[in-house]
Amino acid sequence: QDELEFSMAPENATAVTEFILEGFPELDPRLQLFFSWVLLLMYLTTVMGNATIIFLVCVHHHLQTPMDFFISNLAFLEIWFPSSTSIKWFVMLSSGQNTLSLSSCFAQNYFCFALGCTEFVLLVVMAFDRSVAICQPLLYAAIMKPQLCVHLVVAAWLLGFAMMSYRLPSLSELSFCGSKIPHFLCDNSPLFKLSCSDTSLLWKIDSVFLSCVILGSFCSTLAFYICILFSVLHLPAASGRKKALTTCSSHLITLSIAYGSCIALYTCPAEDVSLRTNRIVALLNTVLYPFLNPFIYSLGNKSVMLALNKSIARARTKL
């Protein structure tokens, strides 16, 4: 049973035209405000960090490799993913108006899951790229041509948004008995529990779709990394093994956060997941994970750090 109760009023189901996002209602208002400002700082750092990666890949020719192309696309996605959930919450805090229309809530829910789905497909593409680079180094340039890289990225975006296209019409058919959502975004669990309609079918559809996306992506990525592991173990020199593992280490860190949190939340039965757990996982996915990505990919990548130092040096000479 959830620790927090929803505001329910069945007789007013048809009167609900907007939701009230309560954020973290169990926290003291001052603590909640401080926590929200910390999240805002993390969000701004996320946007600046990921935008820097995109800028460096576009400007520096030595970074225009398939791997860096995929990293820049992931960085672009990591700007939009937290923006789809966090900006509205920060606007509500600053203005004191924490209401959200039904259409805005449904749109936020759709974009959040569509972008998340796109990210999982993109992570599989990045794992495929790494497996080709390490398992077939002599054929890497022939296989990972620019045309193929563009097609893979476009396919990831199209698949992500297409697979979640059922959400908007399904959500728009629901009626609601309450308006207070003890969350900072319109996630499935708190939204469905406010509904007066029968959501059992929608729960099942969501469980099947999300489980297929998350577990399918996880298994595909795991298969690529098993191939990488076997190839690394057969490398003759220890230095070669170290270089190969270093190349993949940053990717493995992001994978552990992304898959670990989402498998714990979206592949478990809905009744087994509390609201507090839901919000913690949502924070990991929408705030912490995008926040860490620029640091993981820049600090762990010598080419990116070299390009960053060059750009800073150029800026200083111009000033």
Short mmCIF file of C-alpha atoms in Angstrom, two decimals:
data_model
loop_
_atom_site.label_atom_id
_atom_site.label_comp_id
_atom_site.label_asym_id
_atom_site.label_seq_id
_atom_site.Cartn_x
_atom_site.Cartn_y
_atom_site.Cartn_z
CA GLN A 1 0.00 0.00 0.00
CA ASP A 2 1.32 3.44 -0.91
CA GLU A 3 2.44 5.77 1.84
CA LEU A 4 0.57 8.67 0.29
CA GLU A 5 -3.11 9.01 -0.36
CA PHE A 6 -4.71 10.50 -3.42
CA SER A 7 -7.47 13.06 -3.31
CA MET A 8 -10.48 11.13 -4.59
CA ALA A 9 -13.97 12.39 -5.31
CA PRO A 10 -15.91 9.98 -7.56
CA GLU A 11 -18.90 12.24 -7.86
CA ASN A 12 -16.75 14.95 -9.43
CA ALA A 13 -15.05 12.68 -11.97
CA THR A 14 -16.32 14.63 -14.97
CA ALA A 15 -15.31 17.96 -13.39
CA VAL A 16 -11.56 17.25 -13.37
CA THR A 17 -10.01 19.46 -16.05
CA GLU A 18 -6.54 19.91 -14.55
CA PHE A 19 -4.13 18.19 -12.19
CA ILE A 20 -2.20 19.53 -9.21
CA LEU A 21 1.39 18.30 -9.11
CA GLU A 22 2.34 18.18 -5.43
CA GLY A 23 5.95 17.12 -6.00
CA PHE A 24 7.17 15.78 -2.65
CA PRO A 25 4.26 16.51 -0.29
CA GLU A 26 5.78 14.67 2.69
CA LEU A 27 8.74 17.09 2.74
CA ASP A 28 8.77 20.39 4.62
CA PRO A 29 7.94 23.24 2.14
CA ARG A 30 11.32 24.90 2.74
CA LEU A 31 13.16 21.61 2.26
CA GLN A 32 11.11 20.93 -0.86
CA LEU A 33 12.05 24.36 -2.24
CA PHE A 34 15.75 23.77 -1.49
CA PHE A 35 15.59 20.32 -3.08
CA SER A 36 13.94 21.80 -6.15
CA TRP A 37 16.67 24.44 -6.53
CA VAL A 38 19.28 21.66 -6.35
CA LEU A 39 17.40 19.85 -9.12
CA LEU A 40 17.31 23.07 -11.15
CA LEU A 41 21.09 23.46 -10.81
CA MET A 42 21.56 19.85 -11.91
CA TYR A 43 19.22 20.41 -14.87
CA LEU A 44 21.13 23.51 -16.04
CA THR A 45 24.42 21.61 -15.70
CA THR A 46 22.91 18.74 -17.70
CA VAL A 47 21.86 21.03 -20.55
CA MET A 48 25.21 22.85 -20.63
CA GLY A 49 27.23 19.63 -20.42
CA ASN A 50 25.33 17.81 -23.16
CA ALA A 51 25.27 20.93 -25.36
CA THR A 52 29.06 21.15 -24.96
CA ILE A 53 29.45 17.56 -26.17
CA ILE A 54 27.30 18.28 -29.25
CA PHE A 55 29.30 21.45 -29.95
CA LEU A 56 32.66 19.66 -29.66
CA VAL A 57 31.59 16.81 -31.97
CA CYS A 58 30.33 19.30 -34.58
CA VAL A 59 33.41 21.56 -34.45
CA HIS A 60 36.32 19.12 -34.10
CA HIS A 61 36.89 16.81 -37.07
CA HIS A 62 38.76 14.18 -35.05
CA LEU A 63 35.57 13.62 -33.02
CA GLN A 64 33.42 12.95 -36.08
CA THR A 65 33.63 9.18 -35.70
CA PRO A 66 30.65 6.77 -35.46
CA MET A 67 31.10 6.44 -31.68
CA ASP A 68 31.17 10.20 -31.12
CA PHE A 69 28.25 10.65 -33.52
CA PHE A 70 26.16 8.30 -31.37
CA ILE A 71 27.36 10.02 -28.18
CA SER A 72 26.32 13.42 -29.56
CA ASN A 73 22.87 12.04 -30.40
CA LEU A 74 22.57 10.62 -26.89
CA ALA A 75 23.59 14.05 -25.55
CA PHE A 76 20.88 15.68 -27.69
CA LEU A 77 18.32 13.24 -26.30
CA GLU A 78 19.55 13.89 -22.75
CA ILE A 79 18.74 17.59 -23.20
CA TRP A 80 15.15 16.90 -24.21
CA PHE A 81 14.45 14.07 -21.78
CA PRO A 82 14.82 16.08 -18.53
CA SER A 83 13.34 19.13 -20.26
CA SER A 84 10.09 17.24 -20.90
CA THR A 85 9.66 16.63 -17.17
CA SER A 86 11.63 19.21 -15.20
CA ILE A 87 10.92 22.57 -16.85
CA LYS A 88 7.20 22.54 -16.03
CA TRP A 89 7.96 21.65 -12.41
CA PHE A 90 10.44 24.53 -12.06
CA VAL A 91 7.96 26.98 -13.63
CA MET A 92 5.33 25.83 -11.15
CA LEU A 93 7.67 26.36 -8.21
CA SER A 94 8.72 29.85 -9.29
CA SER A 95 5.17 31.01 -10.09
CA GLY A 96 3.38 29.21 -7.27
CA GLN A 97 0.92 27.75 -9.79
CA ASN A 98 1.29 23.98 -9.64
CA THR A 99 -1.67 23.10 -11.86
CA LEU A 100 -1.34 21.23 -15.14
CA SER A 101 -4.05 20.74 -17.77
CA LEU A 102 -5.06 17.22 -18.74
CA SER A 103 -3.68 17.62 -22.27
CA SER A 104 -0.34 18.92 -20.93
CA CYS A 105 -0.14 16.03 -18.49
CA PHE A 106 -0.87 13.46 -21.20
CA ALA A 107 1.66 15.09 -23.55
CA GLN A 108 4.32 15.04 -20.80
CA ASN A 109 3.60 11.37 -20.14
CA TYR A 110 3.88 10.51 -23.85
CA PHE A 111 7.10 12.42 -24.49
CA CYS A 112 8.70 11.07 -21.32
CA PHE A 113 8.10 7.45 -22.34
CA ALA A 114 8.79 8.04 -26.05
CA LEU A 115 12.15 9.67 -25.30
CA GLY A 116 12.96 6.93 -22.80
CA CYS A 117 12.14 4.26 -25.38
CA THR A 118 14.29 6.08 -27.96
CA GLU A 119 17.16 6.08 -25.49
CA PHE A 120 16.99 2.33 -24.96
CA VAL A 121 17.11 1.72 -28.72
CA LEU A 122 20.02 4.15 -29.01
CA LEU A 123 21.89 2.32 -26.24
CA VAL A 124 21.57 -0.90 -28.25
CA VAL A 125 22.95 0.91 -31.31
CA MET A 126 25.91 2.17 -29.27
CA ALA A 127 26.57 -1.35 -27.95
CA PHE A 128 26.51 -2.64 -31.54
CA ASP A 129 29.00 0.06 -32.56
CA ARG A 130 31.37 -0.90 -29.73
CA SER A 131 31.10 -4.61 -30.56
CA VAL A 132 32.01 -3.99 -34.21
CA ALA A 133 34.93 -1.74 -33.17
CA ILE A 134 36.39 -4.34 -30.81
CA CYS A 135 35.36 -7.64 -32.42
CA GLN A 136 35.91 -6.60 -36.06
CA PRO A 137 38.43 -3.70 -35.92
CA LEU A 138 39.70 -4.24 -39.48
CA LEU A 139 36.17 -4.11 -40.91
CA TYR A 140 34.93 -1.30 -38.64
CA ALA A 141 35.29 1.51 -41.20
CA ALA A 142 33.65 -0.61 -43.90
CA ILE A 143 30.70 -1.60 -41.70
CA MET A 144 30.04 1.61 -39.76
CA LYS A 145 29.69 3.94 -42.73
CA PRO A 146 28.20 7.43 -42.15
CA GLN A 147 25.07 6.41 -44.05
CA LEU A 148 24.45 3.43 -41.77
CA CYS A 149 25.06 5.55 -38.65
CA VAL A 150 22.46 8.10 -39.75
CA HIS A 151 19.96 5.35 -40.59
CA LEU A 152 20.45 3.72 -37.18
CA VAL A 153 19.88 7.00 -35.31
CA VAL A 154 16.79 7.87 -37.38
CA ALA A 155 15.43 4.36 -36.79
CA ALA A 156 15.97 4.75 -33.02
CA TRP A 157 13.95 7.99 -32.92
CA LEU A 158 11.17 6.66 -35.15
CA LEU A 159 10.87 3.41 -33.19
CA GLY A 160 10.83 5.19 -29.85
CA PHE A 161 8.01 7.55 -30.74
CA ALA A 162 6.06 4.99 -32.81
CA MET A 163 6.04 2.31 -30.09
CA MET A 164 4.58 4.76 -27.56
CA SER A 165 1.97 6.20 -29.99
CA TYR A 166 -0.84 4.25 -28.31
CA ARG A 167 -0.48 6.28 -25.10
CA LEU A 168 -2.17 9.56 -26.07
CA PRO A 169 -5.47 8.07 -27.35
CA SER A 170 -5.56 5.63 -24.42
CA LEU A 171 -5.01 8.34 -21.79
CA SER A 172 -7.51 10.73 -23.39
CA GLU A 173 -10.30 8.17 -22.91
CA LEU A 174 -9.83 8.02 -19.12
CA SER A 175 -11.98 9.90 -16.63
CA PHE A 176 -10.56 10.98 -13.27
CA CYS A 177 -11.90 11.05 -9.70
CA GLY A 178 -9.22 13.29 -8.22
CA SER A 179 -6.80 15.99 -9.24
CA LYS A 180 -3.90 15.85 -6.75
CA ILE A 181 -0.83 13.94 -7.98
CA PRO A 182 1.85 13.43 -5.25
CA HIS A 183 4.60 13.44 -7.86
CA PHE A 184 6.69 15.95 -9.83
CA LEU A 185 5.59 14.51 -13.20
CA CYS A 186 2.65 12.68 -14.78
CA ASP A 187 3.97 9.15 -14.44
CA ASN A 188 1.86 6.04 -14.99
CA SER A 189 1.32 4.85 -11.44
CA PRO A 190 -0.01 8.08 -9.85
CA LEU A 191 -1.99 8.97 -12.98
CA PHE A 192 -3.75 5.62 -13.31
CA LYS A 193 -4.61 5.52 -9.61
CA LEU A 194 -6.55 8.77 -9.99
CA SER A 195 -8.68 7.33 -12.77
CA CYS A 196 -12.30 6.30 -12.26
CA SER A 197 -12.11 4.24 -15.45
CA ASP A 198 -11.01 0.62 -15.60
CA THR A 199 -7.27 0.85 -16.21
CA SER A 200 -6.51 -2.88 -15.95
CA LEU A 201 -6.20 -3.28 -19.74
CA LEU A 202 -4.01 -0.18 -20.00
CA TRP A 203 -1.82 -1.48 -17.15
CA LYS A 204 -1.40 -4.77 -19.04
CA ILE A 205 -0.63 -3.07 -22.37
CA ASP A 206 1.92 -0.83 -20.66
CA SER A 207 3.50 -3.77 -18.85
CA VAL A 208 3.87 -5.74 -22.10
CA PHE A 209 5.19 -2.81 -24.15
CA LEU A 210 7.59 -1.48 -21.53
CA SER A 211 8.85 -4.95 -20.59
CA CYS A 212 9.50 -5.76 -24.26
CA VAL A 213 11.34 -2.47 -24.80
CA ILE A 214 13.40 -2.56 -21.60
CA LEU A 215 14.16 -6.29 -21.45
CA GLY A 216 14.58 -6.57 -25.24
CA SER A 217 17.04 -3.69 -25.22
CA PHE A 218 18.82 -5.10 -22.17
CA CYS A 219 19.21 -8.59 -23.68
CA SER A 220 20.43 -7.19 -27.02
CA THR A 221 22.95 -4.94 -25.28
CA LEU A 222 24.07 -7.79 -23.02
CA ALA A 223 24.62 -10.04 -26.06
CA PHE A 224 26.84 -7.41 -27.70
CA TYR A 225 28.88 -6.99 -24.52
CA ILE A 226 29.34 -10.74 -24.12
CA CYS A 227 30.83 -10.74 -27.63
CA ILE A 228 33.05 -7.82 -26.60
CA LEU A 229 34.18 -9.64 -23.45
CA PHE A 230 35.19 -12.77 -25.37
CA SER A 231 37.07 -10.66 -27.93
CA VAL A 232 38.87 -8.71 -25.19
CA LEU A 233 39.94 -11.91 -23.42
CA HIS A 234 41.53 -13.14 -26.66
CA LEU A 235 43.57 -9.97 -27.22
CA PRO A 236 47.31 -10.82 -27.08
CA ALA A 237 48.55 -7.74 -25.21
CA ALA A 238 47.41 -6.55 -21.79
CA SER A 239 47.54 -2.95 -23.04
CA GLY A 240 45.05 -3.83 -25.77
CA ARG A 241 42.66 -5.35 -23.24
CA LYS A 242 42.94 -2.29 -21.01
CA LYS A 243 42.23 0.10 -23.89
CA ALA A 244 39.20 -1.91 -25.01
CA LEU A 245 37.75 -2.05 -21.49
CA THR A 246 38.37 1.68 -20.97
CA THR A 247 36.50 2.45 -24.18
CA CYS A 248 33.42 0.57 -22.95
CA SER A 249 33.56 1.49 -19.25
CA SER A 250 31.64 4.76 -19.62
CA HIS A 251 28.91 3.02 -21.59
CA LEU A 252 28.61 0.31 -18.92
CA ILE A 253 28.12 2.91 -16.16
CA THR A 254 25.21 4.53 -17.99
CA LEU A 255 23.72 1.13 -18.80
CA SER A 256 23.75 0.05 -15.15
CA ILE A 257 21.81 3.17 -14.10
CA ALA A 258 19.34 3.11 -16.98
CA TYR A 259 18.50 -0.58 -17.01
CA GLY A 260 18.75 -1.13 -13.26
CA SER A 261 16.25 1.58 -12.33
CA CYS A 262 13.78 0.90 -15.15
CA ILE A 263 13.76 -2.88 -14.72
CA ALA A 264 13.06 -2.36 -10.99
CA LEU A 265 10.11 -0.07 -11.72
CA TYR A 266 8.45 -0.88 -15.04
CA THR A 267 8.85 -4.67 -15.24
CA CYS A 268 7.47 -5.28 -11.73
CA PRO A 269 3.73 -5.54 -11.01
CA ALA A 270 2.30 -2.05 -10.52
CA GLU A 271 0.82 -2.86 -7.10
CA ASP A 272 4.28 -3.83 -5.82
CA VAL A 273 5.77 -0.39 -6.53
CA SER A 274 5.15 2.38 -3.98
CA LEU A 275 4.88 6.05 -4.88
CA ARG A 276 8.09 6.82 -3.02
CA THR A 277 9.95 4.19 -5.06
CA ASN A 278 8.35 5.54 -8.22
CA ARG A 279 9.59 9.06 -7.52
CA ILE A 280 13.11 7.90 -6.61
CA VAL A 281 13.41 5.97 -9.88
CA ALA A 282 11.93 8.92 -11.78
CA LEU A 283 14.61 11.16 -10.27
CA LEU A 284 17.32 8.70 -11.33
CA ASN A 285 16.02 8.55 -14.90
CA THR A 286 15.07 12.18 -15.50
CA VAL A 287 17.66 14.05 -13.40
CA LEU A 288 20.65 12.00 -12.20
CA TYR A 289 21.23 9.87 -15.31
CA PRO A 290 21.23 12.81 -17.80
CA PHE A 291 23.32 14.82 -15.31
CA LEU A 292 26.05 12.15 -15.14
CA ASN A 293 26.27 11.45 -18.88
CA PRO A 294 28.36 14.52 -19.88
CA PHE A 295 30.87 13.82 -17.09
CA ILE A 296 31.09 10.11 -17.92
CA TYR A 297 31.60 10.62 -21.64
CA SER A 298 33.88 13.66 -21.40
CA LEU A 299 36.09 12.82 -18.41
CA GLY A 300 36.49 9.22 -19.56
CA ASN A 301 37.25 10.13 -23.17
CA LYS A 302 40.71 11.56 -23.93
CA SER A 303 39.64 12.79 -27.38
CA VAL A 304 36.73 14.76 -25.93
CA MET A 305 38.92 16.27 -23.20
CA LEU A 306 41.54 17.24 -25.79
CA ALA A 307 38.88 18.92 -27.93
CA LEU A 308 37.48 20.71 -24.86
CA ASN A 309 40.92 22.03 -23.89
CA LYS A 310 41.50 23.25 -27.45
CA SER A 311 38.17 25.07 -27.48
CA ILE A 312 38.90 26.73 -24.13
CA ALA A 313 42.37 27.78 -25.36
CA ARG A 314 40.85 29.30 -28.52
CA ALA A 315 38.27 31.20 -26.49
CA ARG A 316 40.98 32.61 -24.21
CA THR A 317 43.10 33.83 -27.14
CA LYS A 318 40.10 35.59 -28.69
CA LEU A 319 39.32 37.31 -25.39
#
